[in-house]
Amino acid sequence: MKVVYRDILSKINPWLPDPQIILIKGARRAGKTTLLKIIEKNLAKNKAPTKYISVDQHMYEPFWKSLDSFEMYLKTELEFPARKRLYLFLDEVQYLDDPGLFLKTLYDKYVKEIKLIVTGSSSLELLKTREFLPGRKVEFTLERFSFLEFCRTTFMERKQEMRFSEKNWDDLTVFYKTFKTRLEGAFLEYITWGGYPEVVLQNQRGKKLQLLESILNTYLEKDVSSFFNISNISGYNNLVQLLTSQIGQLVNKKEISSTLGLHYNTVNTYLDILSGTFMFDFVRPFFTNVRKELSKMPKVYVRDLGIVRYALSKNFMKYELIDGHLVENFVYRHLLEDYAPGDIHFYRTRGGTEVDFVLGRRGAAVIEVKFSKRISKIPRSVKRFLENYGNNVNRIVIVTMDKLAKEGDVYYVPGPLFPFFKFSA
């Protein structure tokens, strides 16, 4: 299978010489194991000692029971301790009985002898490690393929990230004119299938669907049913379908509880799991008052558009027919490449006027999705936001179907081009 360069490597590699534990979070089958193998292979080129262990496949091994047992395992399997530091890869570390305590104990005793690089598929379980690992770790989140990574599998051979800043607007324009048809075709494919690596790298349509169903069914069986002990899988699955049908809309927990016949507390639990396993995100409204922000209803987005195909069997035959809410979700997915979820908000007035995305605590950038050919001026909702918060706004980006233009501080950028445009906020 083709190995695709992951942009997150440029963020992880500088931390390899440092003592801190590298913790890589992300959804099941997002490519964490492959990423570890890439890092391991690169280290091996420099003759660095490495050891990879899949925790979920070896969770019943006795060497996890105590640090003494694990030390004995390392001494038996490897020349440990050795003159060179060992790079130890622990995949799916949430399957340990107490991952935080185990990692802390190992780190504190062998910080000079072992560099720990670990992954996990549940941020809920990994949250428990934080009380044990303050100052001992750096965290990264591996998403499924971004659109840029997806394009590397189709028509772009360039290995490194290719993005254009505002200063390179003319280059961005030439790039779009050159690759417009290919970008729109790739965009249609990405919107339809999402970014799960196995699905992207499979060329046969029927097998793509089988793989996608297998990945998400395994998620329901292994993570939800077994790991979180959720017995009402049908209720959980119904919630997935309901949320997927409401992309970009407000999440009303009471309404969901009534519609699905689930207890309100159960809905809360399920939503936490969906967020904690990197399936859905819930974006808070923009308020300068944090208390108001937390008390208002959030909007829902999927972390990968393949979930929409799985839950609703959505399929688009033409670029022009793509649903605007999915383009909005696409934009959200790619904002995660540069911004933490907590820095991404939306704006909504009591009258229902809405701006899709407001970035930063003070609203430094505004993004509105208008996936249409008829875009001639700034949308009224954006003007309304500027009336109230305009002094804080540095950039306005309107995501369009095919309009590419710069008018003062307003940038009109076609959907497929948005991930290639690196703007300052």
Short mmCIF file of C-alpha atoms in Angstrom, two decimals:
data_model
loop_
_atom_site.label_atom_id
_atom_site.label_comp_id
_atom_site.label_asym_id
_atom_site.label_seq_id
_atom_site.Cartn_x
_atom_site.Cartn_y
_atom_site.Cartn_z
CA MET A 1 0.00 0.00 0.00
CA LYS A 2 1.23 3.50 -0.86
CA VAL A 3 2.63 5.45 2.09
CA VAL A 4 1.50 9.08 2.08
CA TYR A 5 3.58 11.75 3.79
CA ARG A 6 1.65 13.10 6.81
CA ASP A 7 1.97 16.82 7.49
CA ILE A 8 1.93 16.24 11.26
CA LEU A 9 5.45 14.78 10.99
CA SER A 10 6.88 18.29 10.65
CA LYS A 11 5.39 19.07 14.08
CA ILE A 12 6.42 15.79 15.76
CA ASN A 13 9.99 15.40 14.46
CA PRO A 14 11.45 18.41 16.36
CA TRP A 15 10.36 16.74 19.63
CA LEU A 16 12.12 13.42 19.00
CA PRO A 17 15.43 14.45 20.64
CA ASP A 18 13.68 15.91 23.70
CA PRO A 19 12.81 13.90 26.84
CA GLN A 20 9.03 14.50 26.87
CA ILE A 21 6.60 11.69 26.06
CA ILE A 22 5.06 12.20 22.61
CA LEU A 23 1.33 11.43 22.84
CA ILE A 24 -0.48 11.09 19.49
CA LYS A 25 -4.27 11.07 19.71
CA GLY A 26 -6.70 10.31 16.92
CA ALA A 27 -9.58 8.21 15.70
CA ARG A 28 -9.25 4.48 15.17
CA ARG A 29 -7.82 3.75 11.69
CA ALA A 30 -6.78 7.38 11.14
CA GLY A 31 -3.25 6.19 10.41
CA LYS A 32 -1.57 6.30 13.83
CA THR A 33 0.12 2.90 13.47
CA THR A 34 1.43 3.79 10.01
CA LEU A 35 2.70 7.10 11.39
CA LEU A 36 4.60 5.27 14.16
CA LYS A 37 6.11 2.94 11.57
CA ILE A 38 7.26 5.92 9.48
CA ILE A 39 8.90 7.53 12.52
CA GLU A 40 10.46 4.20 13.51
CA LYS A 41 11.84 3.67 10.00
CA ASN A 42 13.36 7.16 9.92
CA LEU A 43 15.01 6.60 13.31
CA ALA A 44 16.37 3.23 12.18
CA LYS A 45 18.16 4.97 9.31
CA ASN A 46 20.26 6.68 11.98
CA LYS A 47 20.77 3.35 13.76
CA ALA A 48 18.65 4.38 16.75
CA PRO A 49 17.30 1.41 18.79
CA THR A 50 13.50 1.10 18.47
CA LYS A 51 10.75 -1.17 19.77
CA TYR A 52 7.09 -1.17 18.70
CA ILE A 53 4.34 -2.77 20.84
CA SER A 54 0.63 -2.86 19.94
CA VAL A 55 -0.98 -2.61 23.38
CA ASP A 56 -4.45 -3.73 22.29
CA GLN A 57 -3.00 -6.92 20.80
CA HIS A 58 -0.87 -7.64 23.88
CA MET A 59 -2.99 -6.21 26.68
CA TYR A 60 -3.21 -9.53 28.51
CA GLU A 61 0.56 -10.03 28.60
CA PRO A 62 1.93 -10.31 32.16
CA PHE A 63 4.69 -7.76 31.52
CA TRP A 64 2.15 -4.91 31.92
CA LYS A 65 1.43 -5.89 35.53
CA SER A 66 4.37 -4.04 37.05
CA LEU A 67 7.36 -1.94 36.09
CA ASP A 68 9.68 -4.76 37.18
CA SER A 69 7.95 -7.16 34.77
CA PHE A 70 8.16 -4.65 31.93
CA GLU A 71 11.85 -4.03 32.65
CA MET A 72 12.46 -7.78 32.47
CA TYR A 73 10.61 -7.92 29.15
CA LEU A 74 12.81 -5.16 27.69
CA LYS A 75 16.00 -6.79 28.97
CA THR A 76 14.96 -10.13 27.49
CA GLU A 77 13.84 -8.75 24.12
CA LEU A 78 16.52 -6.09 23.68
CA GLU A 79 19.91 -5.00 24.89
CA PHE A 80 18.46 -2.74 27.55
CA PRO A 81 19.63 -0.45 28.90
CA ALA A 82 22.10 0.31 26.10
CA ARG A 83 24.47 3.13 25.26
CA LYS A 84 21.92 4.65 22.91
CA ARG A 85 18.47 5.75 24.01
CA LEU A 86 15.63 3.36 23.14
CA TYR A 87 12.69 4.78 21.19
CA LEU A 88 9.72 2.86 22.58
CA PHE A 89 6.45 2.97 20.60
CA LEU A 90 3.28 1.99 22.49
CA ASP A 91 0.25 1.85 20.18
CA GLU A 92 -3.31 2.27 21.59
CA VAL A 93 -2.08 2.89 25.12
CA GLN A 94 -5.62 3.44 26.46
CA TYR A 95 -5.93 -0.35 26.76
CA LEU A 96 -3.54 -0.36 29.72
CA ASP A 97 -5.27 -0.62 33.10
CA ASP A 98 -3.79 2.70 34.22
CA PRO A 99 -1.91 4.28 31.30
CA GLY A 100 -1.13 7.54 33.11
CA LEU A 101 0.52 5.90 36.10
CA PHE A 102 2.37 3.36 33.94
CA LEU A 103 3.82 6.05 31.65
CA LYS A 104 4.74 8.32 34.57
CA THR A 105 6.58 5.54 36.40
CA LEU A 106 8.44 4.46 33.27
CA TYR A 107 9.30 8.05 32.35
CA ASP A 108 10.52 9.03 35.82
CA LYS A 109 12.83 6.02 36.10
CA TYR A 110 14.14 5.87 32.52
CA VAL A 111 13.87 9.39 31.14
CA LYS A 112 17.47 9.19 29.84
CA GLU A 113 17.26 5.61 28.58
CA ILE A 114 13.80 5.58 26.94
CA LYS A 115 11.99 8.01 24.64
CA LEU A 116 8.27 7.19 24.79
CA ILE A 117 6.08 7.70 21.72
CA VAL A 118 2.52 6.56 22.39
CA THR A 119 -0.87 6.68 20.66
CA GLY A 120 -4.47 6.50 21.80
CA SER A 121 -7.92 6.44 20.18
CA SER A 122 -9.93 7.81 23.09
CA SER A 123 -9.29 11.29 24.42
CA LEU A 124 -11.69 10.47 27.28
CA GLU A 125 -9.38 7.77 28.60
CA LEU A 126 -6.25 9.74 27.74
CA LEU A 127 -7.55 12.68 29.77
CA LYS A 128 -6.87 10.51 32.81
CA THR A 129 -3.15 10.60 32.00
CA ARG A 130 -2.95 14.36 32.46
CA GLU A 131 -2.92 14.25 36.26
CA PHE A 132 0.16 11.99 36.09
CA LEU A 133 2.01 13.63 33.21
CA PRO A 134 2.14 17.42 33.72
CA GLY A 135 5.35 18.67 32.10
CA ARG A 136 6.21 15.15 30.96
CA LYS A 137 4.40 15.04 27.59
CA VAL A 138 3.54 16.89 24.39
CA GLU A 139 0.26 16.09 22.63
CA PHE A 140 -0.63 15.89 18.95
CA THR A 141 -3.88 14.96 17.22
CA LEU A 142 -3.68 12.94 14.02
CA GLU A 143 -6.72 13.53 11.84
CA ARG A 144 -7.74 11.35 8.90
CA PHE A 145 -6.20 12.53 5.61
CA SER A 146 -6.58 16.25 5.05
CA PHE A 147 -7.53 17.40 1.55
CA LEU A 148 -3.88 18.29 0.90
CA GLU A 149 -2.80 14.78 1.89
CA PHE A 150 -5.66 13.36 -0.17
CA CYS A 151 -4.43 15.30 -3.22
CA ARG A 152 -1.00 13.68 -2.81
CA THR A 153 -2.64 10.34 -3.55
CA THR A 154 -4.17 11.58 -6.80
CA PHE A 155 -2.30 14.25 -8.76
CA MET A 156 0.24 15.99 -6.52
CA GLU A 157 3.59 14.27 -6.07
CA ARG A 158 5.05 16.99 -3.85
CA LYS A 159 5.90 15.48 -0.47
CA GLN A 160 5.88 18.55 1.75
CA GLU A 161 2.89 20.70 2.60
CA MET A 162 2.01 23.12 -0.21
CA ARG A 163 0.17 26.24 0.91
CA PHE A 164 0.03 29.86 -0.21
CA SER A 165 0.05 32.88 2.08
CA GLU A 166 -1.67 36.20 1.41
CA LYS A 167 1.65 37.50 0.06
CA ASN A 168 1.59 34.74 -2.57
CA TRP A 169 -1.95 35.50 -3.77
CA ASP A 170 -0.82 35.69 -7.41
CA ASP A 171 0.77 32.22 -7.13
CA LEU A 172 -2.45 30.88 -5.59
CA THR A 173 -4.39 32.30 -8.54
CA VAL A 174 -2.09 30.61 -11.07
CA PHE A 175 -2.26 27.34 -9.11
CA TYR A 176 -6.07 27.43 -9.19
CA LYS A 177 -6.26 28.20 -12.91
CA THR A 178 -3.81 25.37 -13.63
CA PHE A 179 -5.46 22.68 -11.50
CA LYS A 180 -9.11 23.86 -11.25
CA THR A 181 -10.62 20.79 -12.94
CA ARG A 182 -8.47 18.34 -10.95
CA LEU A 183 -9.14 20.15 -7.68
CA GLU A 184 -12.90 20.07 -8.22
CA GLY A 185 -12.78 16.35 -9.07
CA ALA A 186 -10.68 15.60 -5.98
CA PHE A 187 -12.99 17.76 -3.86
CA LEU A 188 -16.04 15.79 -5.03
CA GLU A 189 -14.28 12.52 -4.18
CA TYR A 190 -13.14 13.76 -0.77
CA ILE A 191 -16.58 15.11 0.16
CA THR A 192 -18.10 11.75 -0.81
CA TRP A 193 -15.64 9.36 0.88
CA GLY A 194 -13.78 11.37 3.51
CA GLY A 195 -10.18 10.89 4.56
CA TYR A 196 -9.80 7.45 6.17
CA PRO A 197 -6.43 6.36 4.67
CA GLU A 198 -7.53 2.81 3.78
CA VAL A 199 -10.63 4.11 2.00
CA VAL A 200 -8.71 6.82 0.14
CA LEU A 201 -6.03 4.40 -1.08
CA GLN A 202 -8.57 1.85 -2.34
CA ASN A 203 -9.44 2.54 -5.98
CA GLN A 204 -12.47 0.25 -6.38
CA ARG A 205 -15.72 1.96 -5.42
CA GLY A 206 -17.36 -1.20 -4.03
CA LYS A 207 -14.36 -1.97 -1.85
CA LYS A 208 -14.24 1.65 -0.63
CA LEU A 209 -17.76 1.26 0.72
CA GLN A 210 -16.94 -2.10 2.32
CA LEU A 211 -13.85 -0.65 4.02
CA LEU A 212 -15.74 2.38 5.29
CA GLU A 213 -18.50 0.20 6.72
CA SER A 214 -15.92 -2.13 8.28
CA ILE A 215 -14.04 0.74 9.95
CA LEU A 216 -17.15 2.30 11.45
CA ASN A 217 -18.76 -1.00 12.43
CA THR A 218 -15.53 -1.96 14.22
CA TYR A 219 -15.67 1.40 15.99
CA LEU A 220 -19.19 0.61 17.22
CA GLU A 221 -18.29 -2.92 18.31
CA LYS A 222 -14.79 -2.44 19.73
CA ASP A 223 -14.78 1.11 21.11
CA VAL A 224 -18.40 1.81 21.93
CA SER A 225 -19.73 -1.60 22.93
CA SER A 226 -16.66 -3.20 24.52
CA PHE A 227 -14.47 -0.33 25.69
CA PHE A 228 -17.21 2.03 26.94
CA ASN A 229 -19.67 -0.75 27.84
CA ILE A 230 -22.54 0.79 25.88
CA SER A 231 -25.29 -1.82 25.56
CA ASN A 232 -27.81 0.25 23.58
CA ILE A 233 -25.88 0.22 20.30
CA SER A 234 -29.02 0.88 18.25
CA GLY A 235 -29.74 4.03 20.28
CA TYR A 236 -26.13 5.15 19.87
CA ASN A 237 -26.24 4.48 16.12
CA ASN A 238 -29.53 6.39 15.82
CA LEU A 239 -27.82 9.36 17.47
CA VAL A 240 -24.97 9.15 14.94
CA GLN A 241 -27.48 9.22 12.08
CA LEU A 242 -29.44 12.10 13.60
CA LEU A 243 -26.35 14.24 14.19
CA THR A 244 -25.03 13.48 10.71
CA SER A 245 -28.30 14.71 9.20
CA GLN A 246 -27.94 17.97 11.17
CA ILE A 247 -24.40 19.02 10.17
CA GLY A 248 -23.85 22.71 10.83
CA GLN A 249 -27.03 22.97 12.92
CA LEU A 250 -27.62 23.61 16.61
CA VAL A 251 -27.60 20.63 18.97
CA ASN A 252 -30.69 20.64 21.17
CA LYS A 253 -30.18 17.87 23.74
CA LYS A 254 -33.76 17.93 25.01
CA GLU A 255 -35.08 17.59 21.47
CA ILE A 256 -32.67 14.72 20.76
CA SER A 257 -33.73 12.97 23.96
CA SER A 258 -37.38 13.22 22.95
CA THR A 259 -36.83 12.22 19.31
CA LEU A 260 -34.72 9.15 20.07
CA GLY A 261 -36.40 8.12 23.31
CA LEU A 262 -33.11 8.34 25.22
CA HIS A 263 -32.72 9.69 28.75
CA TYR A 264 -31.21 13.20 28.81
CA ASN A 265 -28.19 11.97 30.81
CA THR A 266 -27.69 9.14 28.30
CA VAL A 267 -27.65 11.69 25.46
CA ASN A 268 -24.97 13.65 27.34
CA THR A 269 -22.88 10.50 27.83
CA TYR A 270 -23.17 9.48 24.18
CA LEU A 271 -22.26 12.98 22.96
CA ASP A 272 -19.16 12.95 25.19
CA ILE A 273 -18.10 9.60 23.73
CA LEU A 274 -18.68 10.76 20.15
CA SER A 275 -16.53 13.80 20.81
CA GLY A 276 -13.93 11.88 22.82
CA THR A 277 -13.47 9.27 20.09
CA PHE A 278 -12.95 11.92 17.38
CA MET A 279 -16.22 11.25 15.55
CA PHE A 280 -18.03 14.56 16.08
CA ASP A 281 -17.15 18.04 17.30
CA PHE A 282 -19.46 20.53 18.97
CA VAL A 283 -18.57 24.14 18.19
CA ARG A 284 -19.50 26.81 20.70
CA PRO A 285 -21.00 30.20 19.78
CA PHE A 286 -18.85 33.33 19.84
CA PHE A 287 -19.35 35.51 22.91
CA THR A 288 -16.96 37.85 24.67
CA ASN A 289 -18.64 36.54 27.84
CA VAL A 290 -17.35 32.98 28.40
CA ARG A 291 -20.30 32.05 30.64
CA LYS A 292 -22.74 32.83 27.83
CA GLU A 293 -20.61 30.85 25.37
CA LEU A 294 -20.78 27.71 27.51
CA SER A 295 -24.50 28.01 28.24
CA LYS A 296 -25.68 28.29 24.63
CA MET A 297 -26.32 25.41 22.22
CA PRO A 298 -23.35 24.30 20.08
CA LYS A 299 -23.29 23.38 16.39
CA VAL A 300 -22.31 19.89 15.28
CA TYR A 301 -19.73 18.78 12.70
CA VAL A 302 -18.29 15.38 11.81
CA ARG A 303 -14.52 14.95 12.15
CA ASP A 304 -14.49 13.08 8.84
CA LEU A 305 -16.92 13.31 5.93
CA GLY A 306 -16.80 9.54 5.41
CA ILE A 307 -19.10 9.31 8.43
CA VAL A 308 -21.78 11.08 6.36
CA ARG A 309 -21.45 8.50 3.59
CA TYR A 310 -21.68 5.70 6.16
CA ALA A 311 -24.68 7.08 8.05
CA LEU A 312 -26.74 8.66 5.26
CA SER A 313 -25.42 7.07 2.01
CA LYS A 314 -24.85 10.57 0.58
CA ASN A 315 -23.42 10.57 -2.92
CA PHE A 316 -22.82 13.52 -5.25
CA MET A 317 -22.40 13.09 -9.00
CA LYS A 318 -21.50 16.70 -9.85
CA TYR A 319 -19.37 19.36 -8.17
CA GLU A 320 -22.14 21.97 -8.48
CA LEU A 321 -24.60 19.76 -6.58
CA ILE A 322 -22.55 19.36 -3.40
CA ASP A 323 -24.53 20.28 -0.28
CA GLY A 324 -23.41 23.59 1.24
CA HIS A 325 -23.51 22.15 4.77
CA LEU A 326 -20.93 19.54 3.73
CA VAL A 327 -18.70 22.29 2.34
CA GLU A 328 -19.10 24.06 5.69
CA ASN A 329 -18.02 20.83 7.43
CA PHE A 330 -15.08 20.54 5.01
CA VAL A 331 -13.97 24.05 6.01
CA TYR A 332 -14.27 23.17 9.71
CA ARG A 333 -12.21 20.01 9.21
CA HIS A 334 -9.41 22.03 7.66
CA LEU A 335 -9.49 24.79 10.24
CA LEU A 336 -8.39 22.04 12.65
CA GLU A 337 -5.06 21.95 10.81
CA ASP A 338 -4.22 25.41 12.20
CA TYR A 339 -6.54 26.02 15.15
CA ALA A 340 -7.50 24.19 18.33
CA PRO A 341 -11.22 23.30 18.50
CA GLY A 342 -11.66 25.76 21.36
CA ASP A 343 -10.52 28.64 19.12
CA ILE A 344 -13.19 27.96 16.48
CA HIS A 345 -16.64 29.48 17.07
CA PHE A 346 -19.75 30.52 15.19
CA TYR A 347 -21.80 33.70 15.53
CA ARG A 348 -25.58 33.79 15.80
CA THR A 349 -27.97 36.59 16.76
CA ARG A 350 -31.36 36.14 18.41
CA GLY A 351 -32.92 36.88 15.04
CA GLY A 352 -31.10 33.93 13.48
CA THR A 353 -28.42 35.86 11.56
CA GLU A 354 -25.39 33.59 11.50
CA VAL A 355 -21.70 33.61 10.57
CA ASP A 356 -20.26 30.14 10.03
CA PHE A 357 -16.87 30.54 11.72
CA VAL A 358 -15.23 33.12 13.96
CA LEU A 359 -11.62 32.41 14.90
CA GLY A 360 -9.96 33.31 18.17
CA ARG A 361 -11.33 34.60 21.46
CA ARG A 362 -11.71 38.16 20.11
CA GLY A 363 -12.84 37.21 16.59
CA ALA A 364 -9.68 37.96 14.61
CA ALA A 365 -10.93 36.24 11.44
CA VAL A 366 -14.37 35.54 10.00
CA ILE A 367 -15.21 32.75 7.54
CA GLU A 368 -18.52 32.39 5.73
CA VAL A 369 -19.39 29.55 3.35
CA LYS A 370 -21.45 30.57 0.30
CA PHE A 371 -21.10 27.62 -2.05
CA SER A 372 -22.77 29.31 -4.99
CA LYS A 373 -21.83 30.86 -8.32
CA ARG A 374 -23.69 34.06 -7.46
CA ILE A 375 -21.41 35.84 -5.01
CA SER A 376 -21.15 39.56 -5.64
CA LYS A 377 -20.79 41.14 -2.21
CA ILE A 378 -20.12 40.48 1.47
CA PRO A 379 -23.00 38.47 3.00
CA ARG A 380 -25.35 40.43 5.26
CA SER A 381 -24.54 38.18 8.24
CA VAL A 382 -20.85 39.09 8.00
CA LYS A 383 -21.71 42.79 7.81
CA ARG A 384 -23.79 42.42 10.96
CA PHE A 385 -20.87 40.82 12.80
CA LEU A 386 -18.53 43.58 11.61
CA GLU A 387 -20.90 46.23 12.96
CA ASN A 388 -20.44 44.77 16.45
CA TYR A 389 -16.88 43.42 16.41
CA GLY A 390 -15.26 44.94 13.31
CA ASN A 391 -12.40 46.55 15.24
CA ASN A 392 -11.06 43.10 16.13
CA VAL A 393 -11.36 41.52 12.67
CA ASN A 394 -8.19 41.20 10.58
CA ARG A 395 -9.39 38.84 7.85
CA ILE A 396 -12.64 37.92 6.12
CA VAL A 397 -12.76 34.78 3.98
CA ILE A 398 -15.81 33.90 1.87
CA VAL A 399 -15.70 30.27 0.69
CA THR A 400 -17.31 30.06 -2.75
CA MET A 401 -17.99 27.60 -5.54
CA ASP A 402 -15.56 29.11 -8.05
CA LYS A 403 -15.01 32.80 -7.31
CA LEU A 404 -11.38 33.66 -6.53
CA ALA A 405 -10.83 37.33 -5.75
CA LYS A 406 -9.31 39.75 -3.26
CA GLU A 407 -11.24 42.90 -2.39
CA GLY A 408 -9.50 44.83 0.38
CA ASP A 409 -9.39 42.57 3.46
CA VAL A 410 -11.99 40.23 1.97
CA TYR A 411 -10.79 37.04 0.26
CA TYR A 412 -13.14 35.00 -1.94
CA VAL A 413 -11.75 31.46 -2.09
CA PRO A 414 -13.27 28.41 -3.87
CA GLY A 415 -13.95 25.43 -1.57
CA PRO A 416 -11.27 23.11 -3.02
CA LEU A 417 -8.69 25.88 -2.68
CA PHE A 418 -9.42 26.75 0.95
CA PRO A 419 -6.93 24.24 2.50
CA PHE A 420 -4.17 25.64 0.27
CA PHE A 421 -4.72 29.21 1.50
CA LYS A 422 -2.84 30.04 4.70
CA PHE A 423 -4.20 33.32 6.00
CA SER A 424 -3.22 35.20 9.14
CA ALA A 425 -5.74 35.82 11.91
#
